[in-house]
Amino acid sequence: MTKFDEATQAIRVDDGTYDVCIDPGYAIGGPLNGGYLMAVILRAAVDASPFHHPVSTTAQFLKAPAPGPAQVKVEPLKAGRTAAFARATLVQDGVAQIESLITTATLNDVAPIYAEKSAHDMPAPADCVKLPDPKPESGMTLSAQMELLFDPPTIGWLTGNPTGRPESRAYFRMAEPQDPDPYVLALAVDALPPVVFSAGARGWAPTVDLTWHLRALPAPGWLTLLGSGRLISDGWFDEEVEVRDSAGRLVAQARQLARVGRG
């Protein structure tokens, strides 16, 4: 079991109730990363399902959970021959923190009937760059859990040269050797810096709603994250992320609505 597996572990207490422990190692300057929190919820939801994989997840972030004990409450809604539907709530100190609707199914390793090619050609990992290590006092513990190698133009904001477009592109893998699985993908879809940074905005950009789809089980190796946005307006922005595995296959898609950061 890897550190990430331990940090997302859900222990069944009874039908529909799971004990979890929110790990402080996935913080982004105070708040915890939303993808990590989704992975915690999904561990419980999949355990409670007759199927093996979380193919669709919608999460609404009502509050920002704190590190420490919490519970996931899973309410089955319907189960059919090929998919099951459930509501899962992350609860801490008796208060709902995240509400989610999750569809589970069992994916098979089959050749796609149609597969669109990526719209972006990433440079080789050797030609990509890392962000500087955060200062210990920053509270950015998430960066120690994963490796990100960025397409250089998309982090021009770091030196005061943003592209002016909401975009972010990077290679991703866990810092501890681990083949990507659906729970790693839940983290990956929310691992990029907010795409509004590249459009000139700064500061914590809290996610309000995030939906992601698991499209295939990923091959071992680097994942490629392609992030973009369509509209920044009135303090809100959207972010879309496409995840491809080392074989170039589309394995996950995500869209979130978030607030433009302050500062």
mmCIF file of C-alpha atoms in Angstrom:
data_model
loop_
_atom_site.group_PDB
_atom_site.id
_atom_site.type_symbol
_atom_site.label_atom_id
_atom_site.label_comp_id
_atom_site.label_asym_id
_atom_site.label_seq_id
_atom_site.Cartn_x
_atom_site.Cartn_y
_atom_site.Cartn_z
ATOM 1 C CA MET A 1 0.000 0.000 0.000
ATOM 2 C CA THR A 2 1.384 3.402 -0.995
ATOM 3 C CA LYS A 3 1.187 6.576 1.082
ATOM 4 C CA PHE A 4 -1.553 7.816 -1.248
ATOM 5 C CA ASP A 5 -3.529 4.590 -0.759
ATOM 6 C CA GLU A 6 -3.254 5.054 3.009
ATOM 7 C CA ALA A 7 -4.204 8.739 2.806
ATOM 8 C CA THR A 8 -7.394 7.885 0.879
ATOM 9 C CA GLN A 9 -8.341 4.746 2.803
ATOM 10 C CA ALA A 10 -12.010 4.324 3.771
ATOM 11 C CA ILE A 11 -12.863 1.855 6.533
ATOM 12 C CA ARG A 12 -16.387 0.434 6.534
ATOM 13 C CA VAL A 13 -18.246 0.972 9.816
ATOM 14 C CA ASP A 14 -21.694 -0.219 8.746
ATOM 15 C CA ASP A 15 -23.915 -0.180 5.676
ATOM 16 C CA GLY A 16 -23.341 3.244 4.164
ATOM 17 C CA THR A 17 -20.874 4.627 6.732
ATOM 18 C CA TYR A 18 -17.085 4.788 6.327
ATOM 19 C CA ASP A 19 -14.438 6.233 8.605
ATOM 20 C CA VAL A 20 -11.707 8.243 6.866
ATOM 21 C CA CYS A 21 -8.795 10.372 8.026
ATOM 22 C CA ILE A 22 -8.082 13.518 6.034
ATOM 23 C CA ASP A 23 -4.326 13.738 5.479
ATOM 24 C CA PRO A 24 -2.633 17.161 5.892
ATOM 25 C CA GLY A 25 -0.116 16.206 3.189
ATOM 26 C CA TYR A 26 -2.474 17.287 0.372
ATOM 27 C CA ALA A 27 -2.897 20.961 1.278
ATOM 28 C CA ILE A 28 -2.644 23.882 -1.144
ATOM 29 C CA GLY A 29 -1.580 26.621 1.220
ATOM 30 C CA GLY A 30 -4.189 25.839 3.858
ATOM 31 C CA PRO A 31 -7.200 24.254 2.133
ATOM 32 C CA LEU A 32 -6.955 20.649 0.978
ATOM 33 C CA ASN A 33 -6.854 19.761 -2.701
ATOM 34 C CA GLY A 34 -10.295 18.934 -4.081
ATOM 35 C CA GLY A 35 -9.068 16.022 -6.178
ATOM 36 C CA TYR A 36 -7.565 14.371 -3.118
ATOM 37 C CA LEU A 37 -10.844 14.794 -1.228
ATOM 38 C CA MET A 38 -12.761 13.265 -4.136
ATOM 39 C CA ALA A 39 -10.428 10.254 -4.070
ATOM 40 C CA VAL A 40 -11.262 9.741 -0.381
ATOM 41 C CA ILE A 41 -14.995 9.842 -1.120
ATOM 42 C CA LEU A 42 -14.638 7.519 -4.108
ATOM 43 C CA ARG A 43 -12.893 4.835 -2.054
ATOM 44 C CA ALA A 44 -16.030 4.559 0.058
ATOM 45 C CA ALA A 45 -18.482 4.834 -2.845
ATOM 46 C CA VAL A 46 -16.784 2.098 -4.872
ATOM 47 C CA ASP A 47 -16.543 -0.203 -1.846
ATOM 48 C CA ALA A 48 -20.298 0.181 -1.364
ATOM 49 C CA SER A 49 -21.025 -0.480 -5.056
ATOM 50 C CA PRO A 50 -21.471 -3.768 -6.924
ATOM 51 C CA PHE A 51 -19.178 -2.334 -9.630
ATOM 52 C CA HIS A 52 -15.459 -1.617 -9.652
ATOM 53 C CA HIS A 53 -14.895 1.840 -11.137
ATOM 54 C CA PRO A 54 -16.170 5.413 -10.558
ATOM 55 C CA VAL A 55 -17.079 6.425 -14.118
ATOM 56 C CA SER A 56 -18.757 9.742 -13.290
ATOM 57 C CA THR A 57 -18.403 11.995 -10.246
ATOM 58 C CA THR A 58 -19.961 15.368 -9.502
ATOM 59 C CA ALA A 59 -18.827 17.066 -6.295
ATOM 60 C CA GLN A 60 -20.051 20.279 -4.718
ATOM 61 C CA PHE A 61 -17.617 21.760 -2.221
ATOM 62 C CA LEU A 62 -19.799 23.190 0.530
ATOM 63 C CA LYS A 63 -16.987 23.762 3.017
ATOM 64 C CA ALA A 64 -13.240 23.233 3.295
ATOM 65 C CA PRO A 65 -12.594 20.103 5.403
ATOM 66 C CA ALA A 66 -9.776 20.171 7.951
ATOM 67 C CA PRO A 67 -7.175 17.439 8.382
ATOM 68 C CA GLY A 68 -8.270 14.739 10.797
ATOM 69 C CA PRO A 69 -11.097 12.231 11.303
ATOM 70 C CA ALA A 70 -14.194 12.384 9.126
ATOM 71 C CA GLN A 71 -16.840 10.078 7.696
ATOM 72 C CA VAL A 72 -18.243 9.342 4.273
ATOM 73 C CA LYS A 73 -21.955 8.562 4.169
ATOM 74 C CA VAL A 74 -22.979 6.589 1.068
ATOM 75 C CA GLU A 75 -26.638 6.434 0.050
ATOM 76 C CA PRO A 76 -27.374 4.002 -2.825
ATOM 77 C CA LEU A 77 -29.879 5.466 -5.267
ATOM 78 C CA LYS A 78 -30.236 2.784 -7.941
ATOM 79 C CA ALA A 79 -28.310 -0.220 -9.270
ATOM 80 C CA GLY A 80 -28.824 -1.763 -12.692
ATOM 81 C CA ARG A 81 -27.052 -4.387 -14.752
ATOM 82 C CA THR A 82 -24.285 -2.078 -15.989
ATOM 83 C CA ALA A 83 -24.189 0.884 -13.597
ATOM 84 C CA ALA A 84 -25.066 1.987 -10.085
ATOM 85 C CA PHE A 85 -25.844 5.439 -8.726
ATOM 86 C CA ALA A 86 -25.184 6.769 -5.232
ATOM 87 C CA ARG A 87 -24.996 9.939 -3.188
ATOM 88 C CA ALA A 88 -21.871 10.268 -1.039
ATOM 89 C CA THR A 89 -21.324 12.962 1.589
ATOM 90 C CA LEU A 90 -18.096 13.800 3.377
ATOM 91 C CA VAL A 91 -19.078 14.720 6.935
ATOM 92 C CA GLN A 92 -16.843 16.230 9.602
ATOM 93 C CA ASP A 93 -17.994 17.072 13.146
ATOM 94 C CA GLY A 94 -21.549 16.359 12.038
ATOM 95 C CA VAL A 95 -21.450 18.943 9.224
ATOM 96 C CA ALA A 96 -21.576 18.094 5.501
ATOM 97 C CA GLN A 97 -18.409 19.293 3.788
ATOM 98 C CA ILE A 98 -18.715 17.861 0.265
ATOM 99 C CA GLU A 99 -21.793 16.457 -1.482
ATOM 100 C CA SER A 100 -21.284 14.176 -4.461
ATOM 101 C CA LEU A 101 -23.246 12.089 -6.937
ATOM 102 C CA ILE A 102 -21.296 9.091 -8.205
ATOM 103 C CA THR A 103 -21.951 6.606 -10.985
ATOM 104 C CA THR A 104 -20.034 3.340 -10.820
ATOM 105 C CA ALA A 105 -19.569 0.684 -13.492
ATOM 106 C CA THR A 106 -16.928 -1.840 -14.517
ATOM 107 C CA LEU A 107 -14.693 -0.777 -17.395
ATOM 108 C CA ASN A 108 -13.074 -3.309 -19.722
ATOM 109 C CA ASP A 109 -9.857 -3.069 -21.704
ATOM 110 C CA VAL A 110 -11.329 -2.813 -25.193
ATOM 111 C CA ALA A 111 -10.335 -0.959 -28.343
ATOM 112 C CA PRO A 112 -12.398 2.233 -28.798
ATOM 113 C CA ILE A 113 -14.779 2.585 -31.718
ATOM 114 C CA TYR A 114 -13.639 6.201 -32.108
ATOM 115 C CA ALA A 115 -10.945 8.122 -30.270
ATOM 116 C CA GLU A 116 -10.194 11.781 -30.929
ATOM 117 C CA LYS A 117 -6.530 12.711 -30.932
ATOM 118 C CA SER A 118 -5.190 15.286 -28.504
ATOM 119 C CA ALA A 119 -5.478 18.893 -29.630
ATOM 120 C CA HIS A 120 -2.036 19.672 -28.155
ATOM 121 C CA ASP A 121 1.358 18.164 -28.834
ATOM 122 C CA MET A 122 3.311 18.299 -25.596
ATOM 123 C CA PRO A 123 7.092 18.706 -25.686
ATOM 124 C CA ALA A 124 9.102 15.775 -24.349
ATOM 125 C CA PRO A 125 9.363 15.593 -20.536
ATOM 126 C CA ALA A 126 13.045 16.551 -20.808
ATOM 127 C CA ASP A 127 11.967 19.862 -22.376
ATOM 128 C CA CYS A 128 9.411 20.633 -19.658
ATOM 129 C CA VAL A 129 10.084 22.363 -16.345
ATOM 130 C CA LYS A 130 9.126 22.092 -12.689
ATOM 131 C CA LEU A 131 7.798 24.856 -10.513
ATOM 132 C CA PRO A 132 10.171 25.987 -7.754
ATOM 133 C CA ASP A 133 9.792 24.116 -4.476
ATOM 134 C CA PRO A 134 7.391 26.017 -2.197
ATOM 135 C CA LYS A 135 8.654 27.569 1.014
ATOM 136 C CA PRO A 136 7.965 25.402 4.085
ATOM 137 C CA GLU A 137 5.800 28.111 5.627
ATOM 138 C CA SER A 138 3.559 28.264 2.537
ATOM 139 C CA GLY A 139 1.498 25.240 3.567
ATOM 140 C CA MET A 140 1.799 23.801 0.035
ATOM 141 C CA THR A 141 2.245 20.192 1.117
ATOM 142 C CA LEU A 142 0.553 18.805 -2.013
ATOM 143 C CA SER A 143 3.600 19.477 -4.202
ATOM 144 C CA ALA A 144 5.642 16.883 -2.270
ATOM 145 C CA GLN A 145 3.130 14.159 -3.176
ATOM 146 C CA MET A 146 3.393 14.443 -6.961
ATOM 147 C CA GLU A 147 5.643 15.395 -9.836
ATOM 148 C CA LEU A 148 4.535 17.949 -12.426
ATOM 149 C CA LEU A 149 6.593 18.875 -15.497
ATOM 150 C CA PHE A 150 5.078 21.903 -17.248
ATOM 151 C CA ASP A 151 4.937 23.002 -20.847
ATOM 152 C CA PRO A 152 7.070 26.164 -20.339
ATOM 153 C CA PRO A 153 4.755 28.815 -21.871
ATOM 154 C CA THR A 154 1.908 27.847 -19.546
ATOM 155 C CA ILE A 155 3.851 28.880 -16.433
ATOM 156 C CA GLY A 156 5.036 32.218 -17.805
ATOM 157 C CA TRP A 157 2.885 33.795 -15.084
ATOM 158 C CA LEU A 158 5.587 32.759 -12.610
ATOM 159 C CA THR A 159 7.969 35.356 -14.068
ATOM 160 C CA GLY A 160 5.327 37.955 -14.880
ATOM 161 C CA ASN A 161 4.771 36.788 -18.465
ATOM 162 C CA PRO A 162 1.369 35.074 -18.595
ATOM 163 C CA THR A 163 0.137 34.062 -22.031
ATOM 164 C CA GLY A 164 -3.129 35.943 -21.486
ATOM 165 C CA ARG A 165 -5.124 32.736 -22.066
ATOM 166 C CA PRO A 166 -6.507 30.420 -19.364
ATOM 167 C CA GLU A 167 -4.340 27.330 -19.903
ATOM 168 C CA SER A 168 -2.049 24.897 -18.138
ATOM 169 C CA ARG A 169 -0.325 21.767 -19.465
ATOM 170 C CA ALA A 170 1.911 19.306 -17.655
ATOM 171 C CA TYR A 171 3.059 15.735 -17.223
ATOM 172 C CA PHE A 172 1.910 14.188 -13.929
ATOM 173 C CA ARG A 173 2.846 11.232 -11.754
ATOM 174 C CA MET A 174 2.902 10.452 -8.057
ATOM 175 C CA ALA A 175 6.150 11.210 -6.217
ATOM 176 C CA GLU A 176 6.096 7.722 -4.719
ATOM 177 C CA PRO A 177 6.225 5.115 -7.517
ATOM 178 C CA GLN A 178 2.641 4.073 -8.208
ATOM 179 C CA ASP A 179 0.827 3.076 -11.375
ATOM 180 C CA PRO A 180 -2.092 5.448 -12.016
ATOM 181 C CA ASP A 181 -5.547 4.144 -11.130
ATOM 182 C CA PRO A 182 -8.987 5.803 -10.872
ATOM 183 C CA TYR A 183 -8.142 7.358 -7.487
ATOM 184 C CA VAL A 184 -4.875 8.801 -8.776
ATOM 185 C CA LEU A 185 -6.883 10.188 -11.705
ATOM 186 C CA ALA A 186 -9.261 11.895 -9.247
ATOM 187 C CA LEU A 187 -6.223 13.736 -7.871
ATOM 188 C CA ALA A 188 -4.774 14.383 -11.332
ATOM 189 C CA VAL A 189 -7.854 16.163 -12.722
ATOM 190 C CA ASP A 190 -7.439 18.838 -10.018
ATOM 191 C CA ALA A 191 -3.632 18.895 -9.801
ATOM 192 C CA LEU A 192 -2.807 21.779 -12.159
ATOM 193 C CA PRO A 193 -2.443 25.368 -10.970
ATOM 194 C CA PRO A 194 -5.670 27.269 -11.761
ATOM 195 C CA VAL A 195 -5.779 28.053 -15.487
ATOM 196 C CA VAL A 196 -6.603 31.687 -14.645
ATOM 197 C CA PHE A 197 -2.988 32.150 -13.521
ATOM 198 C CA SER A 198 -1.989 32.057 -17.172
ATOM 199 C CA ALA A 199 -4.605 34.732 -17.864
ATOM 200 C CA GLY A 200 -3.057 37.038 -15.269
ATOM 201 C CA ALA A 201 -5.044 36.235 -12.097
ATOM 202 C CA ARG A 202 -3.448 35.124 -8.827
ATOM 203 C CA GLY A 203 -4.494 33.799 -5.426
ATOM 204 C CA TRP A 204 -6.388 30.761 -4.152
ATOM 205 C CA ALA A 205 -9.171 29.890 -6.586
ATOM 206 C CA PRO A 206 -11.699 27.778 -4.632
ATOM 207 C CA THR A 207 -13.600 25.125 -6.566
ATOM 208 C CA VAL A 208 -17.379 25.306 -6.204
ATOM 209 C CA ASP A 209 -18.424 22.391 -8.415
ATOM 210 C CA LEU A 210 -16.328 19.738 -10.181
ATOM 211 C CA THR A 211 -17.465 16.952 -12.478
ATOM 212 C CA TRP A 212 -15.125 14.356 -13.921
ATOM 213 C CA HIS A 213 -15.460 11.194 -15.981
ATOM 214 C CA LEU A 214 -13.261 8.110 -15.948
ATOM 215 C CA ARG A 215 -13.038 7.039 -19.612
ATOM 216 C CA ALA A 216 -10.498 4.195 -19.473
ATOM 217 C CA LEU A 217 -8.101 2.519 -17.064
ATOM 218 C CA PRO A 218 -4.698 4.176 -17.560
ATOM 219 C CA ALA A 219 -1.482 2.486 -18.625
ATOM 220 C CA PRO A 220 1.556 2.779 -16.308
ATOM 221 C CA GLY A 221 3.756 5.841 -16.693
ATOM 222 C CA TRP A 222 3.345 9.596 -16.956
ATOM 223 C CA LEU A 223 -0.094 11.120 -17.357
ATOM 224 C CA THR A 224 -0.534 14.200 -19.537
ATOM 225 C CA LEU A 225 -2.793 16.950 -18.172
ATOM 226 C CA LEU A 226 -4.205 19.492 -20.627
ATOM 227 C CA GLY A 227 -6.061 22.342 -18.933
ATOM 228 C CA SER A 228 -8.010 25.203 -20.507
ATOM 229 C CA GLY A 229 -10.826 27.668 -19.810
ATOM 230 C CA ARG A 230 -13.530 29.347 -21.861
ATOM 231 C CA LEU A 231 -14.781 32.282 -19.814
ATOM 232 C CA ILE A 232 -13.508 34.434 -16.951
ATOM 233 C CA SER A 233 -16.226 36.848 -15.851
ATOM 234 C CA ASP A 234 -17.693 38.481 -12.760
ATOM 235 C CA GLY A 235 -15.359 36.646 -10.385
ATOM 236 C CA TRP A 236 -16.012 33.187 -11.870
ATOM 237 C CA PHE A 237 -14.091 30.952 -14.265
ATOM 238 C CA ASP A 238 -14.382 27.486 -15.727
ATOM 239 C CA GLU A 239 -11.580 24.958 -16.095
ATOM 240 C CA GLU A 240 -11.547 21.887 -18.332
ATOM 241 C CA VAL A 241 -8.892 19.191 -17.976
ATOM 242 C CA GLU A 242 -8.192 16.336 -20.362
ATOM 243 C CA VAL A 243 -6.031 13.492 -19.052
ATOM 244 C CA ARG A 244 -4.160 11.126 -21.347
ATOM 245 C CA ASP A 245 -2.064 8.152 -20.310
ATOM 246 C CA SER A 246 1.415 7.132 -21.483
ATOM 247 C CA ALA A 247 -0.131 5.407 -24.511
ATOM 248 C CA GLY A 248 -1.861 8.642 -25.550
ATOM 249 C CA ARG A 249 -5.361 7.382 -24.683
ATOM 250 C CA LEU A 250 -7.983 9.678 -23.210
ATOM 251 C CA VAL A 251 -8.518 8.317 -19.679
ATOM 252 C CA ALA A 252 -10.280 11.169 -17.867
ATOM 253 C CA GLN A 253 -12.158 14.402 -18.537
ATOM 254 C CA ALA A 254 -13.077 17.088 -16.003
ATOM 255 C CA ARG A 255 -14.821 20.437 -15.831
ATOM 256 C CA GLN A 256 -15.059 22.674 -12.804
ATOM 257 C CA LEU A 257 -16.566 26.024 -11.886
ATOM 258 C CA ALA A 258 -14.444 28.092 -9.515
ATOM 259 C CA ARG A 259 -14.024 31.544 -8.074
ATOM 260 C CA VAL A 260 -11.260 33.799 -9.338
ATOM 261 C CA GLY A 261 -8.656 34.095 -6.583
ATOM 262 C CA ARG A 262 -7.908 37.219 -4.606
ATOM 263 C CA GLY A 263 -4.348 38.461 -4.051
#
